[in-house]
Amino acid sequence: MISEYPPDTMPAKYFFPARNRIVSGLCPGTLIIEAGEKSGSLITAGQALEQGREVFAVPGRTFDKASSSTNRAIQRGEAKLIISTTDIVEELSGFDISTKSATVVPESSGGILDVLLESPRSIDELVLM
């Protein structure tokens, strides 16, 4: 629904980091389940940290390559260790988007979703509305 690319753009693996940057910016937190050494999950987690979002991680087995970066993020304090969904709910229970983002959508902006459902719009068109 929200993309930096024109509507007819075909998906490509090198578009995922840009897409995930948008996703992490829209969410109060990012959960990493598994992340190997060169995982796209790490890119998204890094973007979330840059945006001031919370990063959570489920720990994996110590010698499992698929968990190496997840465990390292926990060890470095870059991600909060999550054992159950309750951990995330408790952490985000007081989340207020106005304190986590420099951009707050004013109440007067109304139906941006309605506008996007009518037809695709560029960011420049949306700014002018």
mmCIF file of N, CA and C in Angstrom:
data_model
loop_
_atom_site.group_PDB
_atom_site.id
_atom_site.type_symbol
_atom_site.label_atom_id
_atom_site.label_comp_id
_atom_site.label_asym_id
_atom_site.label_seq_id
_atom_site.Cartn_x
_atom_site.Cartn_y
_atom_site.Cartn_z
ATOM 1 N N MET A 1 0.817 -1.180 0.000
ATOM 2 C CA MET A 1 0.000 0.000 0.000
ATOM 3 C C MET A 1 0.871 1.259 0.000
ATOM 4 N N ILE A 2 1.974 1.232 0.730
ATOM 5 C CA ILE A 2 2.886 2.373 0.769
ATOM 6 C C ILE A 2 4.219 1.905 0.207
ATOM 7 N N SER A 3 4.700 2.606 -0.797
ATOM 8 C CA SER A 3 5.939 2.206 -1.450
ATOM 9 C C SER A 3 6.638 3.424 -2.032
ATOM 10 N N GLU A 4 7.934 3.307 -2.172
ATOM 11 C CA GLU A 4 8.708 4.357 -2.830
ATOM 12 C C GLU A 4 8.766 4.141 -4.337
ATOM 13 N N TYR A 5 8.196 3.049 -4.789
ATOM 14 C CA TYR A 5 8.272 2.694 -6.199
ATOM 15 C C TYR A 5 6.918 2.860 -6.870
ATOM 16 N N PRO A 6 6.910 3.148 -8.173
ATOM 17 C CA PRO A 6 5.646 3.281 -8.904
ATOM 18 C C PRO A 6 4.823 1.991 -8.820
ATOM 19 N N PRO A 7 3.507 2.088 -8.968
ATOM 20 C CA PRO A 7 2.616 0.924 -8.800
ATOM 21 C C PRO A 7 2.952 -0.296 -9.652
ATOM 22 N N ASP A 8 3.472 -0.117 -10.847
ATOM 23 C CA ASP A 8 3.728 -1.251 -11.736
ATOM 24 C C ASP A 8 5.119 -1.859 -11.572
ATOM 25 N N THR A 9 5.873 -1.416 -10.571
ATOM 26 C CA THR A 9 7.229 -1.918 -10.365
ATOM 27 C C THR A 9 7.190 -3.376 -9.900
ATOM 28 N N MET A 10 7.922 -4.224 -10.583
ATOM 29 C CA MET A 10 7.996 -5.636 -10.207
ATOM 30 C C MET A 10 8.895 -5.788 -8.975
ATOM 31 N N PRO A 11 8.590 -6.749 -8.093
ATOM 32 C CA PRO A 11 9.424 -6.952 -6.910
ATOM 33 C C PRO A 11 10.827 -7.433 -7.274
ATOM 34 N N ALA A 12 11.783 -7.023 -6.490
ATOM 35 C CA ALA A 12 13.169 -7.466 -6.658
ATOM 36 C C ALA A 12 13.797 -7.492 -5.270
ATOM 37 N N LYS A 13 14.717 -8.419 -5.038
ATOM 38 C CA LYS A 13 15.269 -8.594 -3.692
ATOM 39 C C LYS A 13 15.958 -7.339 -3.172
ATOM 40 N N TYR A 14 16.511 -6.517 -4.035
ATOM 41 C CA TYR A 14 17.187 -5.311 -3.564
ATOM 42 C C TYR A 14 16.192 -4.199 -3.204
ATOM 43 N N PHE A 15 14.893 -4.393 -3.439
ATOM 44 C CA PHE A 15 13.878 -3.434 -2.988
ATOM 45 C C PHE A 15 13.475 -3.684 -1.534
ATOM 46 N N PHE A 16 13.742 -4.885 -1.017
ATOM 47 C CA PHE A 16 13.269 -5.241 0.320
ATOM 48 C C PHE A 16 13.793 -4.333 1.428
ATOM 49 N N PRO A 17 15.076 -3.937 1.437
ATOM 50 C CA PRO A 17 15.524 -3.044 2.509
ATOM 51 C C PRO A 17 14.752 -1.720 2.550
ATOM 52 N N ALA A 18 14.452 -1.149 1.395
ATOM 53 C CA ALA A 18 13.676 0.098 1.370
ATOM 54 C C ALA A 18 12.264 -0.143 1.883
ATOM 55 N N ARG A 19 11.664 -1.238 1.457
ATOM 56 C CA ARG A 19 10.311 -1.574 1.925
ATOM 57 C C ARG A 19 10.315 -1.810 3.423
ATOM 58 N N ASN A 20 11.302 -2.543 3.905
ATOM 59 C CA ASN A 20 11.350 -2.854 5.330
ATOM 60 C C ASN A 20 11.644 -1.626 6.177
ATOM 61 N N ARG A 21 12.328 -0.632 5.605
ATOM 62 C CA ARG A 21 12.559 0.627 6.317
ATOM 63 C C ARG A 21 11.221 1.316 6.578
ATOM 64 N N ILE A 22 10.345 1.275 5.590
ATOM 65 C CA ILE A 22 9.015 1.859 5.753
ATOM 66 C C ILE A 22 8.235 1.072 6.805
ATOM 67 N N VAL A 23 8.269 -0.249 6.709
ATOM 68 C CA VAL A 23 7.543 -1.095 7.659
ATOM 69 C C VAL A 23 8.028 -0.846 9.085
ATOM 70 N N SER A 24 9.346 -0.821 9.290
ATOM 71 C CA SER A 24 9.865 -0.611 10.644
ATOM 72 C C SER A 24 9.529 0.786 11.158
ATOM 73 N N GLY A 25 9.423 1.749 10.255
ATOM 74 C CA GLY A 25 9.058 3.102 10.660
ATOM 75 C C GLY A 25 7.600 3.229 11.050
ATOM 76 N N LEU A 26 6.757 2.374 10.502
ATOM 77 C CA LEU A 26 5.335 2.415 10.813
ATOM 78 C C LEU A 26 4.982 1.625 12.083
ATOM 79 N N CYS A 27 5.899 0.794 12.531
ATOM 80 C CA CYS A 27 5.631 -0.085 13.666
ATOM 81 C C CYS A 27 6.354 0.399 14.921
ATOM 82 N N PRO A 28 5.754 0.199 16.076
ATOM 83 C CA PRO A 28 6.431 0.585 17.317
ATOM 84 C C PRO A 28 7.612 -0.321 17.658
ATOM 85 N N GLY A 29 7.623 -1.528 17.108
ATOM 86 C CA GLY A 29 8.715 -2.456 17.397
ATOM 87 C C GLY A 29 8.889 -3.482 16.295
ATOM 88 N N THR A 30 10.094 -4.038 16.232
ATOM 89 C CA THR A 30 10.424 -5.071 15.257
ATOM 90 C C THR A 30 10.883 -6.302 16.017
ATOM 91 N N LEU A 31 10.323 -7.449 15.676
ATOM 92 C CA LEU A 31 10.680 -8.717 16.316
ATOM 93 C C LEU A 31 11.512 -9.551 15.359
ATOM 94 N N ILE A 32 12.683 -9.985 15.834
ATOM 95 C CA ILE A 32 13.549 -10.860 15.047
ATOM 96 C C ILE A 32 13.427 -12.266 15.627
ATOM 97 N N ILE A 33 13.040 -13.197 14.788
ATOM 98 C CA ILE A 33 12.909 -14.589 15.235
ATOM 99 C C ILE A 33 14.234 -15.315 15.024
ATOM 100 N N GLU A 34 14.789 -15.226 13.841
ATOM 101 C CA GLU A 34 16.082 -15.817 13.510
ATOM 102 C C GLU A 34 16.819 -14.864 12.592
ATOM 103 N N ALA A 35 18.116 -14.779 12.761
ATOM 104 C CA ALA A 35 18.916 -13.942 11.871
ATOM 105 C C ALA A 35 20.327 -14.498 11.806
ATOM 106 N N GLY A 36 20.668 -14.985 10.629
ATOM 107 C CA GLY A 36 22.028 -15.453 10.405
ATOM 108 C C GLY A 36 22.943 -14.262 10.163
ATOM 109 N N GLU A 37 24.182 -14.530 9.815
ATOM 110 C CA GLU A 37 25.188 -13.484 9.655
ATOM 111 C C GLU A 37 24.817 -12.412 8.625
ATOM 112 N N LYS A 38 24.214 -12.790 7.518
ATOM 113 C CA LYS A 38 23.861 -11.826 6.471
ATOM 114 C C LYS A 38 22.358 -11.825 6.241
ATOM 115 N N SER A 39 21.629 -11.637 7.301
ATOM 116 C CA SER A 39 20.183 -11.717 7.249
ATOM 117 C C SER A 39 19.545 -10.368 6.939
ATOM 118 N N GLY A 40 18.496 -10.383 6.130
ATOM 119 C CA GLY A 40 17.722 -9.179 5.881
ATOM 120 C C GLY A 40 17.059 -8.680 7.151
ATOM 121 N N SER A 41 16.820 -9.590 8.082
ATOM 122 C CA SER A 41 16.235 -9.201 9.371
ATOM 123 C C SER A 41 17.139 -8.213 10.102
ATOM 124 N N LEU A 42 18.436 -8.386 9.942
ATOM 125 C CA LEU A 42 19.382 -7.475 10.598
ATOM 126 C C LEU A 42 19.308 -6.071 10.000
ATOM 127 N N ILE A 43 19.102 -6.003 8.700
ATOM 128 C CA ILE A 43 18.956 -4.698 8.056
ATOM 129 C C ILE A 43 17.730 -3.993 8.620
ATOM 130 N N THR A 44 16.625 -4.724 8.708
ATOM 131 C CA THR A 44 15.391 -4.150 9.240
ATOM 132 C C THR A 44 15.557 -3.749 10.698
ATOM 133 N N ALA A 45 16.216 -4.581 11.492
ATOM 134 C CA ALA A 45 16.449 -4.246 12.900
ATOM 135 C C ALA A 45 17.306 -2.991 13.021
ATOM 136 N N GLY A 46 18.330 -2.878 12.192
ATOM 137 C CA GLY A 46 19.178 -1.691 12.202
ATOM 138 C C GLY A 46 18.400 -0.435 11.846
ATOM 139 N N GLN A 47 17.515 -0.561 10.870
ATOM 140 C CA GLN A 47 16.688 0.577 10.473
ATOM 141 C C GLN A 47 15.745 0.967 11.612
ATOM 142 N N ALA A 48 15.185 -0.029 12.281
ATOM 143 C CA ALA A 48 14.289 0.243 13.409
ATOM 144 C C ALA A 48 15.039 0.995 14.513
ATOM 145 N N LEU A 49 16.257 0.573 14.803
ATOM 146 C CA LEU A 49 17.061 1.257 15.821
ATOM 147 C C LEU A 49 17.343 2.701 15.412
ATOM 148 N N GLU A 50 17.681 2.914 14.136
ATOM 149 C CA GLU A 50 17.941 4.269 13.641
ATOM 150 C C GLU A 50 16.706 5.155 13.769
ATOM 151 N N GLN A 51 15.529 4.548 13.667
ATOM 152 C CA GLN A 51 14.274 5.288 13.740
ATOM 153 C C GLN A 51 13.766 5.446 15.174
ATOM 154 N N GLY A 52 14.530 4.945 16.127
ATOM 155 C CA GLY A 52 14.114 5.059 17.519
ATOM 156 C C GLY A 52 13.029 4.072 17.919
ATOM 157 N N ARG A 53 12.896 3.003 17.160
ATOM 158 C CA ARG A 53 11.903 1.968 17.457
ATOM 159 C C ARG A 53 12.529 0.890 18.333
ATOM 160 N N GLU A 54 11.667 0.123 18.975
ATOM 161 C CA GLU A 54 12.127 -0.992 19.798
ATOM 162 C C GLU A 54 12.490 -2.172 18.897
ATOM 163 N N VAL A 55 13.499 -2.927 19.307
ATOM 164 C CA VAL A 55 13.862 -4.155 18.608
ATOM 165 C C VAL A 55 13.835 -5.279 19.635
ATOM 166 N N PHE A 56 13.136 -6.340 19.289
ATOM 167 C CA PHE A 56 12.992 -7.512 20.150
ATOM 168 C C PHE A 56 13.574 -8.719 19.429
ATOM 169 N N ALA A 57 14.052 -9.686 20.179
ATOM 170 C CA ALA A 57 14.610 -10.897 19.559
ATOM 171 C C ALA A 57 14.308 -12.126 20.405
ATOM 172 N N VAL A 58 13.982 -13.199 19.714
ATOM 173 C CA VAL A 58 13.782 -14.496 20.349
ATOM 174 C C VAL A 58 15.136 -15.200 20.325
ATOM 175 N N PRO A 59 15.664 -15.566 21.483
ATOM 176 C CA PRO A 59 16.976 -16.216 21.498
ATOM 177 C C PRO A 59 16.909 -17.598 20.846
ATOM 178 N N GLY A 60 18.025 -17.978 20.238
ATOM 179 C CA GLY A 60 18.107 -19.294 19.613
ATOM 180 C C GLY A 60 19.211 -20.115 20.244
ATOM 181 N N ARG A 61 19.398 -21.318 19.737
ATOM 182 C CA ARG A 61 20.452 -22.183 20.262
ATOM 183 C C ARG A 61 21.811 -21.545 20.023
ATOM 184 N N THR A 62 22.676 -21.683 20.973
ATOM 185 C CA THR A 62 23.980 -21.020 20.969
ATOM 186 C C THR A 62 24.800 -21.286 19.722
ATOM 187 N N PHE A 63 24.846 -22.499 19.236
ATOM 188 C CA PHE A 63 25.714 -22.837 18.103
ATOM 189 C C PHE A 63 24.966 -22.947 16.776
ATOM 190 N N ASP A 64 23.715 -22.508 16.746
ATOM 191 C CA ASP A 64 22.909 -22.543 15.529
ATOM 192 C C ASP A 64 23.213 -21.292 14.695
ATOM 193 N N LYS A 65 23.717 -21.479 13.480
ATOM 194 C CA LYS A 65 24.083 -20.342 12.626
ATOM 195 C C LYS A 65 22.892 -19.428 12.339
ATOM 196 N N ALA A 66 21.697 -19.996 12.288
ATOM 197 C CA ALA A 66 20.508 -19.196 12.014
ATOM 198 C C ALA A 66 20.155 -18.270 13.178
ATOM 199 N N SER A 67 20.754 -18.507 14.338
ATOM 200 C CA SER A 67 20.474 -17.674 15.516
ATOM 201 C C SER A 67 21.654 -16.807 15.927
ATOM 202 N N SER A 68 22.750 -16.901 15.215
ATOM 203 C CA SER A 68 23.970 -16.209 15.641
ATOM 204 C C SER A 68 23.786 -14.698 15.772
ATOM 205 N N SER A 69 23.204 -14.068 14.786
ATOM 206 C CA SER A 69 23.035 -12.616 14.855
ATOM 207 C C SER A 69 21.928 -12.200 15.801
ATOM 208 N N THR A 70 20.909 -13.034 15.926
ATOM 209 C CA THR A 70 19.836 -12.749 16.886
ATOM 210 C C THR A 70 20.412 -12.731 18.294
ATOM 211 N N ASN A 71 21.163 -13.752 18.635
ATOM 212 C CA ASN A 71 21.770 -13.837 19.967
ATOM 213 C C ASN A 71 22.770 -12.700 20.194
ATOM 214 N N ARG A 72 23.517 -12.353 19.163
ATOM 215 C CA ARG A 72 24.492 -11.266 19.293
ATOM 216 C C ARG A 72 23.788 -9.926 19.537
ATOM 217 N N ALA A 73 22.669 -9.686 18.873
ATOM 218 C CA ALA A 73 21.911 -8.440 19.073
ATOM 219 C C ALA A 73 21.421 -8.341 20.512
ATOM 220 N N ILE A 74 21.009 -9.467 21.081
ATOM 221 C CA ILE A 74 20.593 -9.484 22.490
ATOM 222 C C ILE A 74 21.796 -9.200 23.384
ATOM 223 N N GLN A 75 22.898 -9.867 23.099
ATOM 224 C CA GLN A 75 24.110 -9.713 23.903
ATOM 225 C C GLN A 75 24.610 -8.268 23.901
ATOM 226 N N ARG A 76 24.535 -7.602 22.761
ATOM 227 C CA ARG A 76 25.022 -6.221 22.633
ATOM 228 C C ARG A 76 24.026 -5.183 23.159
ATOM 229 N N GLY A 77 22.840 -5.634 23.527
ATOM 230 C CA GLY A 77 21.827 -4.701 24.001
ATOM 231 C C GLY A 77 21.081 -3.989 22.881
ATOM 232 N N GLU A 78 21.230 -4.486 21.661
ATOM 233 C CA GLU A 78 20.545 -3.890 20.511
ATOM 234 C C GLU A 78 19.113 -4.386 20.402
ATOM 235 N N ALA A 79 18.825 -5.533 21.027
ATOM 236 C CA ALA A 79 17.484 -6.117 21.004
ATOM 237 C C ALA A 79 17.147 -6.621 22.403
ATOM 238 N N LYS A 80 15.869 -6.523 22.732
ATOM 239 C CA LYS A 80 15.409 -7.015 24.029
ATOM 240 C C LYS A 80 15.015 -8.475 23.895
ATOM 241 N N LEU A 81 15.467 -9.281 24.831
ATOM 242 C CA LEU A 81 15.187 -10.708 24.818
ATOM 243 C C LEU A 81 13.697 -10.942 25.054
ATOM 244 N N ILE A 82 13.087 -11.732 24.183
ATOM 245 C CA ILE A 82 11.663 -12.027 24.255
ATOM 246 C C ILE A 82 11.479 -13.531 24.431
ATOM 247 N N ILE A 83 10.708 -13.873 25.453
ATOM 248 C CA ILE A 83 10.405 -15.284 25.696
ATOM 249 C C ILE A 83 8.948 -15.584 25.366
ATOM 250 N N SER A 84 8.083 -14.581 25.517
ATOM 251 C CA SER A 84 6.664 -14.765 25.196
ATOM 252 C C SER A 84 6.089 -13.454 24.668
ATOM 253 N N THR A 85 4.918 -13.539 24.087
ATOM 254 C CA THR A 85 4.265 -12.340 23.570
ATOM 255 C C THR A 85 3.989 -11.328 24.677
ATOM 256 N N THR A 86 3.818 -11.817 25.875
ATOM 257 C CA THR A 86 3.578 -10.929 27.016
ATOM 258 C C THR A 86 4.721 -9.931 27.176
ATOM 259 N N ASP A 87 5.952 -10.357 26.903
ATOM 260 C CA ASP A 87 7.111 -9.464 27.011
ATOM 261 C C ASP A 87 6.946 -8.245 26.098
ATOM 262 N N ILE A 88 6.467 -8.470 24.891
ATOM 263 C CA ILE A 88 6.289 -7.374 23.938
ATOM 264 C C ILE A 88 5.116 -6.493 24.363
ATOM 265 N N VAL A 89 4.022 -7.111 24.744
ATOM 266 C CA VAL A 89 2.842 -6.356 25.166
ATOM 267 C C VAL A 89 3.186 -5.446 26.337
ATOM 268 N N GLU A 90 3.909 -5.980 27.316
ATOM 269 C CA GLU A 90 4.295 -5.173 28.476
ATOM 270 C C GLU A 90 5.225 -4.033 28.076
ATOM 271 N N GLU A 91 6.141 -4.305 27.172
ATOM 272 C CA GLU A 91 7.109 -3.286 26.748
ATOM 273 C C GLU A 91 6.434 -2.151 25.984
ATOM 274 N N LEU A 92 5.448 -2.487 25.175
ATOM 275 C CA LEU A 92 4.803 -1.484 24.340
ATOM 276 C C LEU A 92 3.478 -0.978 24.895
ATOM 277 N N SER A 93 3.118 -1.371 26.096
ATOM 278 C CA SER A 93 1.804 -1.013 26.638
ATOM 279 C C SER A 93 1.571 0.489 26.706
ATOM 280 N N GLY A 94 2.606 1.266 26.924
ATOM 281 C CA GLY A 94 2.436 2.714 26.986
ATOM 282 C C GLY A 94 2.911 3.420 25.742
ATOM 283 N N PHE A 95 3.038 2.697 24.635
ATOM 284 C CA PHE A 95 3.573 3.287 23.404
ATOM 285 C C PHE A 95 2.703 4.434 22.918
ATOM 286 N N ASP A 96 3.353 5.540 22.611
ATOM 287 C CA ASP A 96 2.678 6.729 22.087
ATOM 288 C C ASP A 96 3.468 7.178 20.866
ATOM 289 N N ILE A 97 2.858 7.099 19.704
ATOM 290 C CA ILE A 97 3.580 7.399 18.466
ATOM 291 C C ILE A 97 4.125 8.817 18.442
ATOM 292 N N SER A 98 3.479 9.735 19.135
ATOM 293 C CA SER A 98 3.946 11.119 19.093
ATOM 294 C C SER A 98 5.279 11.294 19.800
ATOM 295 N N THR A 99 5.635 10.371 20.693
ATOM 296 C CA THR A 99 6.925 10.477 21.367
ATOM 297 C C THR A 99 8.007 9.692 20.647
ATOM 298 N N LYS A 100 7.652 8.871 19.685
ATOM 299 C CA LYS A 100 8.618 8.024 18.990
ATOM 300 C C LYS A 100 8.939 8.512 17.583
ATOM 301 N N SER A 101 8.261 9.527 17.122
ATOM 302 C CA SER A 101 8.457 9.944 15.743
ATOM 303 C C SER A 101 8.437 11.459 15.633
ATOM 304 N N ALA A 102 9.248 11.973 14.753
ATOM 305 C CA ALA A 102 9.254 13.410 14.518
ATOM 306 C C ALA A 102 8.068 13.824 13.649
ATOM 307 N N THR A 103 7.428 12.863 13.019
ATOM 308 C CA THR A 103 6.296 13.150 12.152
ATOM 309 C C THR A 103 5.035 12.582 12.770
ATOM 310 N N VAL A 104 4.067 13.452 13.002
ATOM 311 C CA VAL A 104 2.781 13.018 13.542
ATOM 312 C C VAL A 104 1.719 13.435 12.541
ATOM 313 N N VAL A 105 0.844 12.519 12.188
ATOM 314 C CA VAL A 105 -0.215 12.833 11.238
ATOM 315 C C VAL A 105 -1.294 13.617 11.971
ATOM 316 N N PRO A 106 -1.588 14.841 11.527
ATOM 317 C CA PRO A 106 -2.614 15.630 12.200
ATOM 318 C C PRO A 106 -4.002 15.033 11.998
ATOM 319 N N GLU A 107 -4.878 15.251 12.971
ATOM 320 C CA GLU A 107 -6.239 14.725 12.870
ATOM 321 C C GLU A 107 -6.950 15.264 11.639
ATOM 322 N N SER A 108 -6.613 16.472 11.219
ATOM 323 C CA SER A 108 -7.268 17.099 10.072
ATOM 324 C C SER A 108 -6.935 16.419 8.751
ATOM 325 N N SER A 109 -5.886 15.567 8.735
ATOM 326 C CA SER A 109 -5.501 14.926 7.484
ATOM 327 C C SER A 109 -6.523 13.899 7.037
ATOM 328 N N GLY A 110 -7.352 13.449 7.965
ATOM 329 C CA GLY A 110 -8.487 12.602 7.631
ATOM 330 C C GLY A 110 -8.165 11.355 6.857
ATOM 331 N N GLY A 111 -8.800 11.222 5.683
ATOM 332 C CA GLY A 111 -8.815 9.960 4.979
ATOM 333 C C GLY A 111 -7.687 9.711 4.011
ATOM 334 N N ILE A 112 -6.455 9.710 4.470
ATOM 335 C CA ILE A 112 -5.346 9.394 3.566
ATOM 336 C C ILE A 112 -5.521 7.983 3.009
ATOM 337 N N LEU A 113 -6.022 7.088 3.833
ATOM 338 C CA LEU A 113 -6.270 5.728 3.354
ATOM 339 C C LEU A 113 -7.310 5.742 2.248
ATOM 340 N N ASP A 114 -8.363 6.533 2.404
ATOM 341 C CA ASP A 114 -9.389 6.635 1.360
ATOM 342 C C ASP A 114 -8.802 7.158 0.061
ATOM 343 N N VAL A 115 -7.922 8.139 0.159
ATOM 344 C CA VAL A 115 -7.287 8.708 -1.033
ATOM 345 C C VAL A 115 -6.442 7.651 -1.734
ATOM 346 N N LEU A 116 -5.679 6.867 -0.966
ATOM 347 C CA LEU A 116 -4.823 5.838 -1.558
ATOM 348 C C LEU A 116 -5.639 4.697 -2.143
ATOM 349 N N LEU A 117 -6.819 4.451 -1.588
ATOM 350 C CA LEU A 117 -7.668 3.399 -2.139
ATOM 351 C C LEU A 117 -8.257 3.800 -3.489
ATOM 352 N N GLU A 118 -8.445 5.105 -3.707
ATOM 353 C CA GLU A 118 -8.975 5.595 -4.984
ATOM 354 C C GLU A 118 -8.007 5.305 -6.124
ATOM 355 N N SER A 119 -6.735 5.658 -5.903
ATOM 356 C CA SER A 119 -5.714 5.433 -6.924
ATOM 357 C C SER A 119 -4.339 5.645 -6.303
ATOM 358 N N PRO A 120 -3.307 5.061 -6.887
ATOM 359 C CA PRO A 120 -1.954 5.273 -6.367
ATOM 360 C C PRO A 120 -1.581 6.749 -6.468
ATOM 361 N N ARG A 121 -0.861 7.239 -5.457
ATOM 362 C CA ARG A 121 -0.425 8.633 -5.435
ATOM 363 C C ARG A 121 1.047 8.681 -5.068
ATOM 364 N N SER A 122 1.745 9.643 -5.624
ATOM 365 C CA SER A 122 3.140 9.845 -5.238
ATOM 366 C C SER A 122 3.165 10.621 -3.918
ATOM 367 N N ILE A 123 4.305 10.608 -3.260
ATOM 368 C CA ILE A 123 4.451 11.342 -2.009
ATOM 369 C C ILE A 123 4.256 12.834 -2.259
ATOM 370 N N ASP A 124 4.687 13.316 -3.415
ATOM 371 C CA ASP A 124 4.512 14.740 -3.738
ATOM 372 C C ASP A 124 3.024 15.098 -3.844
ATOM 373 N N GLU A 125 2.238 14.206 -4.432
ATOM 374 C CA GLU A 125 0.787 14.444 -4.531
ATOM 375 C C GLU A 125 0.153 14.444 -3.150
ATOM 376 N N LEU A 126 0.590 13.519 -2.295
ATOM 377 C CA LEU A 126 0.011 13.439 -0.949
ATOM 378 C C LEU A 126 0.348 14.678 -0.126
ATOM 379 N N VAL A 127 1.539 15.199 -0.282
ATOM 380 C CA VAL A 127 1.941 16.390 0.464
ATOM 381 C C VAL A 127 1.072 17.578 0.067
ATOM 382 N N LEU A 128 0.709 17.682 -1.205
ATOM 383 C CA LEU A 128 -0.099 18.802 -1.675
ATOM 384 C C LEU A 128 -1.563 18.719 -1.249
ATOM 385 N N MET A 129 -2.017 17.572 -0.797
ATOM 386 C CA MET A 129 -3.432 17.398 -0.438
ATOM 387 C C MET A 129 -3.775 18.017 0.881
#
